[in-house]
Every structure is written in C-alpha cells, then in structure tokens.
Short mmCIF file of C-alpha atoms in Angstrom, two decimals:
data_model
loop_
_atom_site.label_atom_id
_atom_site.label_comp_id
_atom_site.label_asym_id
_atom_site.label_seq_id
_atom_site.Cartn_x
_atom_site.Cartn_y
_atom_site.Cartn_z
CA MET A 27 105.86 88.82 114.58
CA LEU A 28 104.09 86.30 112.38
CA ALA A 29 100.98 86.59 114.54
CA GLN A 30 101.04 90.39 114.13
CA VAL A 31 101.28 90.09 110.35
CA SER A 32 98.46 87.50 110.33
CA SER A 33 96.24 89.75 112.44
CA ARG A 34 96.95 92.73 110.17
CA ILE A 35 96.07 90.71 107.08
CA LYS A 36 92.85 89.61 108.81
CA GLY A 37 91.97 93.24 109.53
CA LEU A 38 92.76 94.30 105.95
CA MET A 39 90.54 91.52 104.56
CA MET A 40 87.69 92.49 106.90
CA VAL A 41 87.65 96.19 106.09
CA ILE A 42 88.08 95.66 102.32
CA THR A 43 85.30 93.02 102.29
CA GLY A 44 83.01 95.22 104.35
CA ALA A 45 83.60 98.28 102.15
CA THR A 46 83.07 96.20 99.03
CA LEU A 47 79.74 94.91 100.36
CA TRP A 48 78.65 98.47 101.10
CA GLY A 49 79.47 99.47 97.53
CA LEU A 50 77.72 96.47 96.02
CA SER A 51 74.61 97.08 98.10
CA GLY A 52 74.16 100.38 96.28
CA THR A 53 74.27 98.55 92.94
CA ALA A 54 71.73 95.99 94.22
CA ALA A 55 69.49 98.84 95.33
CA GLN A 56 69.68 100.39 91.87
CA VAL A 57 68.39 97.16 90.34
CA LEU A 58 65.51 97.13 92.86
CA PHE A 59 64.59 100.76 92.01
CA GLN A 60 64.91 100.53 88.25
CA ASP A 61 63.88 96.96 87.44
CA LYS A 62 61.66 95.95 90.38
CA GLN A 63 59.90 99.29 90.91
CA ILE A 64 60.58 99.28 94.65
CA THR A 65 60.66 102.78 96.09
CA ALA A 66 63.60 104.29 97.98
CA GLU A 67 61.27 105.05 100.89
CA TRP A 68 60.15 101.46 101.31
CA LEU A 69 63.70 100.06 101.11
CA VAL A 70 65.02 102.63 103.59
CA VAL A 71 62.38 101.74 106.18
CA VAL A 72 62.82 97.99 105.81
CA ARG A 73 66.63 98.13 105.75
CA MET A 74 66.89 100.33 108.82
CA MET A 75 64.35 98.49 110.92
CA ILE A 76 65.66 94.98 110.19
CA ALA A 77 69.38 95.82 110.24
CA GLY A 78 69.02 98.04 113.33
CA SER A 79 67.12 95.36 115.24
CA ALA A 80 69.67 92.74 114.21
CA LEU A 81 72.54 94.90 115.42
CA LEU A 82 70.87 95.39 118.81
CA LEU A 83 70.20 91.65 119.04
CA PHE A 84 73.87 91.00 118.25
CA ALA A 85 74.82 93.44 121.00
CA VAL A 86 72.60 91.55 123.44
CA CYS A 87 74.32 88.32 122.45
CA LYS A 88 77.61 90.00 123.23
CA ARG A 89 76.25 90.89 126.67
CA MET A 90 76.12 94.63 125.97
CA ALA A 91 73.67 96.73 128.00
CA ILE A 92 71.73 98.14 125.05
CA PHE A 93 69.24 100.10 127.18
CA SER A 94 71.87 101.85 129.31
CA ILE A 95 72.17 104.62 126.70
CA TRP A 96 68.55 105.55 127.52
CA THR A 97 69.40 106.37 131.16
CA ASP A 98 71.40 109.48 130.30
CA ILE A 99 69.40 112.59 129.23
CA LYS A 100 72.23 114.06 127.18
CA SER A 101 72.74 110.77 125.35
CA ILE A 102 69.01 110.43 124.69
CA VAL A 103 68.85 113.87 123.01
CA SER A 104 71.99 113.13 120.99
CA LEU A 105 70.70 109.68 120.01
CA LEU A 106 67.33 110.99 118.82
CA LEU A 107 69.03 113.73 116.78
CA PHE A 108 71.46 111.22 115.37
CA GLY A 109 68.71 108.76 114.47
CA PHE A 110 66.22 111.15 112.90
CA VAL A 111 68.60 113.60 111.19
CA GLY A 112 71.92 111.77 110.82
CA MET A 113 71.06 108.14 110.20
CA LEU A 114 67.77 108.68 108.40
CA GLY A 115 69.23 111.62 106.49
CA VAL A 116 72.16 109.54 105.20
CA GLN A 117 70.06 106.53 104.29
CA TYR A 118 67.28 108.36 102.50
CA THR A 119 69.36 110.86 100.54
CA TYR A 120 71.75 108.11 99.40
CA PHE A 121 69.00 105.83 98.16
CA ALA A 122 67.13 108.77 96.61
CA SER A 123 70.27 109.67 94.65
CA ILE A 124 70.54 106.08 93.40
CA ALA A 125 66.85 105.89 92.48
CA THR A 126 67.06 109.07 90.40
CA GLY A 127 70.55 108.39 88.98
CA ASN A 128 72.95 105.54 89.58
CA ALA A 129 74.83 103.89 92.45
CA ALA A 130 78.30 104.91 91.24
CA THR A 131 77.61 108.65 91.15
CA ALA A 132 75.56 108.54 94.39
CA THR A 133 78.37 106.81 96.28
CA LEU A 134 81.06 109.09 94.97
CA LEU A 135 79.08 112.22 95.82
CA GLN A 136 78.41 110.90 99.30
CA TYR A 137 82.15 110.47 99.79
CA LEU A 138 82.61 114.24 99.58
CA ALA A 139 81.64 114.21 103.27
CA PRO A 140 85.23 114.73 104.46
CA VAL A 141 85.26 118.03 102.60
CA TYR A 142 82.22 119.26 104.51
CA ILE A 143 83.65 118.02 107.82
CA VAL A 144 86.95 119.83 107.31
CA LEU A 145 85.20 123.03 106.22
CA TYR A 146 82.94 122.91 109.26
CA ALA A 147 85.92 122.36 111.55
CA MET A 148 87.80 125.28 110.02
CA ALA A 149 84.76 127.60 110.33
CA ALA A 150 84.11 126.55 113.91
CA GLN A 151 87.75 126.96 114.95
CA LYS A 152 88.38 129.97 112.64
CA HIS A 153 91.35 128.36 111.00
CA ARG A 154 92.64 129.30 107.58
CA PRO A 155 92.75 126.36 105.16
CA SER A 156 96.14 124.76 104.54
CA LYS A 157 97.54 124.18 101.07
CA GLU A 158 96.60 120.51 101.43
CA VAL A 159 93.00 121.37 102.25
CA MET A 160 92.78 123.88 99.41
CA LEU A 161 94.11 121.25 96.99
CA ALA A 162 91.53 118.73 98.27
CA ILE A 163 88.68 121.24 97.83
CA VAL A 164 89.76 122.06 94.28
CA LEU A 165 89.99 118.35 93.46
CA ALA A 166 86.54 117.75 94.97
CA LEU A 167 84.99 120.54 92.88
CA LEU A 168 86.79 119.42 89.74
CA GLY A 169 85.90 115.78 90.35
CA THR A 170 82.23 116.57 90.88
CA PHE A 171 82.12 118.70 87.72
CA LEU A 172 83.73 115.99 85.60
CA LEU A 173 81.59 113.27 87.17
CA ILE A 174 78.29 114.86 86.28
CA THR A 175 79.28 116.44 82.91
CA ASN A 176 81.98 114.11 81.52
CA GLY A 177 83.87 117.31 80.58
CA SER A 178 81.05 118.80 78.50
CA THR A 179 78.93 121.72 79.76
CA GLY A 180 76.32 121.06 77.07
CA GLU A 181 74.41 118.49 79.09
CA LEU A 182 74.52 116.64 82.35
CA LYS A 183 75.43 112.95 82.24
CA VAL A 184 73.61 112.50 85.56
CA PRO A 185 70.15 113.92 86.31
CA LEU A 186 70.36 117.13 88.34
CA ILE A 187 68.00 115.80 91.00
CA SER A 188 70.32 112.81 91.55
CA VAL A 189 73.28 115.19 91.94
CA VAL A 190 71.34 117.24 94.53
CA TRP A 191 70.41 114.15 96.50
CA GLY A 192 74.01 112.94 96.29
CA ILE A 193 75.42 116.24 97.61
CA LEU A 194 72.82 116.22 100.40
CA SER A 195 73.91 112.65 101.19
CA GLY A 196 77.49 113.90 101.65
CA VAL A 197 76.25 116.68 103.94
CA ALA A 198 74.13 114.21 105.89
CA LEU A 199 77.12 111.82 106.24
CA ALA A 200 79.21 114.71 107.56
CA PHE A 201 76.52 115.51 110.14
CA TYR A 202 76.22 111.82 110.95
CA THR A 203 79.96 111.58 111.61
CA LEU A 204 80.12 114.69 113.77
CA ALA A 205 76.90 113.93 115.66
CA SER A 206 78.04 110.43 116.57
CA ALA A 207 81.53 111.38 117.68
CA GLN A 208 80.72 112.22 121.30
CA MET A 209 78.37 109.26 121.78
CA LEU A 210 80.95 106.85 120.41
CA LYS A 211 83.38 107.90 123.15
CA LYS A 212 80.94 106.59 125.72
CA TRP A 213 78.88 103.89 123.98
CA HIS A 214 79.79 101.06 121.61
CA SER A 215 79.27 101.80 117.95
CA ILE A 216 76.97 98.77 117.53
CA ILE A 217 74.61 100.19 120.16
CA VAL A 218 74.70 103.71 118.74
CA VAL A 219 74.17 102.63 115.10
CA GLY A 220 71.64 99.98 116.01
CA TRP A 221 69.43 102.40 117.97
CA GLY A 222 70.00 105.10 115.33
CA MET A 223 68.62 102.81 112.61
CA VAL A 224 65.64 101.72 114.71
CA ILE A 225 64.83 105.34 115.62
CA GLY A 226 65.21 106.66 112.07
CA GLY A 227 63.38 103.71 110.48
CA GLY A 228 60.64 103.76 113.12
CA GLY A 229 60.03 107.45 112.58
CA MET A 230 59.82 106.99 108.80
CA CYS A 231 57.33 104.16 109.26
CA PHE A 232 54.71 106.75 110.22
CA VAL A 233 55.20 108.52 106.89
CA PHE A 234 55.90 105.51 104.64
CA PRO A 235 54.53 102.35 106.34
CA PRO A 236 56.21 99.21 104.97
CA PHE A 237 52.91 97.24 104.99
CA PRO A 238 51.08 96.29 102.89
CA LEU A 239 53.95 95.29 100.61
CA PRO A 240 54.32 97.27 97.36
CA ALA A 241 52.24 95.92 94.50
CA ILE A 242 55.12 94.59 92.41
CA ARG A 243 56.20 91.15 91.19
CA TRP A 244 57.81 89.48 94.19
CA ASP A 245 60.07 86.97 92.47
CA VAL A 246 63.12 85.17 93.83
CA GLU A 247 65.52 87.79 92.44
CA THR A 248 63.66 90.58 94.22
CA TRP A 249 63.87 88.84 97.60
CA LEU A 250 67.53 87.94 97.08
CA LEU A 251 68.45 91.52 96.23
CA ILE A 252 66.57 92.83 99.30
CA LEU A 253 68.28 90.20 101.44
CA PHE A 254 71.70 91.20 100.06
CA VAL A 255 71.12 94.92 100.77
CA ILE A 256 70.00 94.30 104.35
CA VAL A 257 72.10 91.36 105.46
CA PHE A 258 75.34 91.59 103.47
CA GLY A 259 75.35 95.23 102.41
CA THR A 260 74.37 96.58 105.82
CA LEU A 261 74.67 94.14 108.74
CA PHE A 262 77.73 92.10 107.71
CA ALA A 263 79.47 95.10 106.18
CA PHE A 264 79.15 97.12 109.37
CA LEU A 265 80.22 94.27 111.66
CA LEU A 266 83.24 93.51 109.49
CA PHE A 267 84.26 97.18 109.57
CA VAL A 268 83.88 97.41 113.35
CA GLU A 269 85.75 94.14 113.90
CA SER A 270 88.57 95.28 111.64
CA ILE A 271 89.45 98.07 114.07
CA ARG A 272 90.68 95.40 116.50
CA TYR A 273 93.51 94.64 114.05
CA LEU A 274 94.03 98.02 112.33
CA SER A 275 94.11 101.61 113.45
CA PRO A 276 90.91 103.62 112.93
CA THR A 277 92.77 105.77 110.41
CA GLU A 278 93.74 102.72 108.34
CA SER A 279 90.18 101.39 108.44
CA SER A 280 88.77 104.74 107.33
CA LEU A 281 91.20 104.99 104.43
CA LEU A 282 90.63 101.44 103.29
CA SER A 283 86.82 101.93 103.46
CA SER A 284 87.33 104.14 100.38
CA VAL A 285 87.10 100.83 98.48
CA GLU A 286 83.31 101.36 98.72
CA PRO A 287 82.95 103.98 95.93
CA LEU A 288 85.45 102.02 93.80
CA SER A 289 83.40 98.81 94.12
CA ALA A 290 80.21 100.77 93.37
CA VAL A 291 81.69 102.19 90.19
CA ILE A 292 83.06 98.86 88.97
CA ALA A 293 79.81 97.02 89.77
CA SER A 294 77.71 99.65 88.02
CA ILE A 295 79.82 99.40 84.88
CA VAL A 296 80.13 95.60 84.82
CA PHE A 297 76.65 94.50 85.96
CA LEU A 298 74.40 97.44 85.03
CA HIS A 299 76.31 98.73 82.02
CA VAL A 300 76.19 102.27 83.35
CA PRO A 301 78.07 104.51 80.86
CA PHE A 302 81.19 105.96 82.46
CA GLY A 303 83.25 108.24 80.22
CA LEU A 304 86.95 109.06 80.43
CA PHE A 305 86.41 112.45 82.10
CA GLN A 306 83.95 110.87 84.55
CA ALA A 307 86.66 108.34 85.49
CA ILE A 308 89.09 111.22 86.04
CA GLY A 309 86.46 112.94 88.19
CA ALA A 310 86.02 109.79 90.24
CA ALA A 311 89.81 109.60 90.70
CA CYS A 312 89.82 113.26 91.88
CA ILE A 313 87.18 112.51 94.50
CA MET A 314 89.10 109.40 95.67
CA VAL A 315 92.29 111.47 96.05
CA THR A 316 90.23 114.03 98.04
CA VAL A 317 89.12 111.30 100.41
CA LEU A 318 92.70 110.12 100.88
CA LEU A 319 93.93 113.67 101.53
CA LEU A 320 91.25 114.52 104.05
CA SER A 321 90.61 111.22 105.83
CA PRO A 322 93.45 111.71 108.31
CA LYS A 323 92.04 115.17 109.13
CA LYS A 324 88.57 113.72 109.47
CA GLU A 325 90.04 111.08 111.73
CA ARG A 326 91.46 113.73 114.08
CA GLN A 327 88.01 115.32 114.28
CA SER A 328 86.33 112.04 115.15
CA SER A 329 88.70 109.17 115.79
CA ASN A 330 85.95 106.73 116.81
CA SER A 331 83.37 107.57 114.19
CA THR A 332 82.01 104.76 112.05
CA SER A 333 80.02 105.47 108.91
CA ILE A 334 77.50 103.18 107.29
CA THR A 335 75.71 103.69 103.98
#
C-alpha cells in the first residue's frame, strides 16, 4: 500500500514538473523574442531539430527500433502528415502567438484544443452536444472574450494577430492530438514525437535555415534561455510527462498537465510584469474549467495521445 502511494506521488510530481516546465518555456521564449530579437521561425527550427534528435537518441538508448515506423506505408503517410501539419503547426503558431503577444495568453488560447476536438467528434459522429459540452463551449467563449478584452469592448488587451495565432495554435493542437492517436496505438510516443519534430523542423529548415546565426548579441543569458526552452521546456518536460503515465492513468496525467497554462500565467506576471486584469483572470479561470470539463471526453477520443508545446 505504501509503495502504491509512493509511486502515485512520484507520478504526480513528474507530471506537475513537466507541465510547469512547458509553461515556463513559453515565458523564456517571450524574453528571447522581445529582448533578444530572436525570431519565432529560428527558435522553432532549432528547438524541433535538437529536441527531436535527442528524443530519438534516447529511444535508441532504450533499445527501441526507431526506424521500424518507416517500414509501414500507412504509418509513413500518417507520420509525414503529423510532422508537417500537426507538430510544425503547433510549434510555429504557438511561438508566433507569443512573439506577437505574450506567453500567458498564447498558452491559454492553445488550451482551447479540447473544445475543437469535442466539436469535431460530435460533427463526425453526428451527436448532439450534451449540457456539459454546451457549458464548456460557453465558458470557452466567455473566457476568450474576457482574456483578450479584460471586460471592455473598447480595445483589445492583446494584439489581434496574437489572438489569431493563439486560436490557430489550439486548432493545430487538436489536429496534432487526433492525427497522432492511431500511430500511438502502434508506436511508442517518444518515437512518434521524435520523428515528428525532426520531420517538421527539417522541412522548415528549407524555408528558414538556422545558419548563419541571427545577427544579435549572443550573451550568456541568450544561450541559457535557448538551452532552457530546448532541454528543460521540451525534452525533459516531455520525458517526465511520458514517464508519469507509468504511475498515473492517462486521464489523470492529462488533467494535471493543465498546470502548464497556470505556470505560464504566473511566470508572465511575476517575471515579465505582463498586465493581467481581474476580468482576464476570470477569463483564464473559465478556460481552465473548460479544460477540466472536456479532458475526460478528449481522453476517450484519444487515450494514448501526448501533447507537447
């Protein structure tokens, strides 16, 4: 009994730490964009290529057959679609929303993904929405409105372009989740996500090559922030989340990963002094409640899906 409790606590600590690192990586990226003049395109390419390669190397060390996924035609097509549209779509839209706005808003808007997943499932299966789903949708709309206006229609508290990128990030995350569901039934998530990052990052290299390095001041803080985004905010965060599922149910891990937007909001306020009004806080709470309401439904749609932002 004591061993079970200890394992559960270990799983809780893992998923909370991983989700917190994900949220903090968005804040670190905001500093890079606003203070270091690094572009979202450059950071996306570097993050995906390095983190993806590291995940595949980790899989090799775990004696996983990382190339076996390339022997199945159906898996190849799904993997390419997942890498170019799902993984790259999530990464770029999320960082673009941060670069044009702030990490707190970008993360919260991305977490509207469960709404899009549930709506897609209802449309595909021709189901009428339940009262719970209707409540979640109303809360999502209200939360988004309050988040970007702070209760005043006179002006937006967040640039419109950032809001658009944030909403697209949520749509991309929904696609990412649905597109990866079938592959994750057959292949380990580390292999799927690792190849997805390498494919998406490799494709973007042709449009935004990472070399030569951007002409900015490469001081110690810049390198440390980049290192944090790639190593702690991506690689370690993902591995901690995946490992936590050994001790918790996938539903519990998904619900607890909602710590990510909370950590992004707190970090933005404390470290970057991002203004966050009362009505914006209420809007953030509405979105968090939406996630809690719909995460079990999202889980039934894709019980093995693992997100990474």
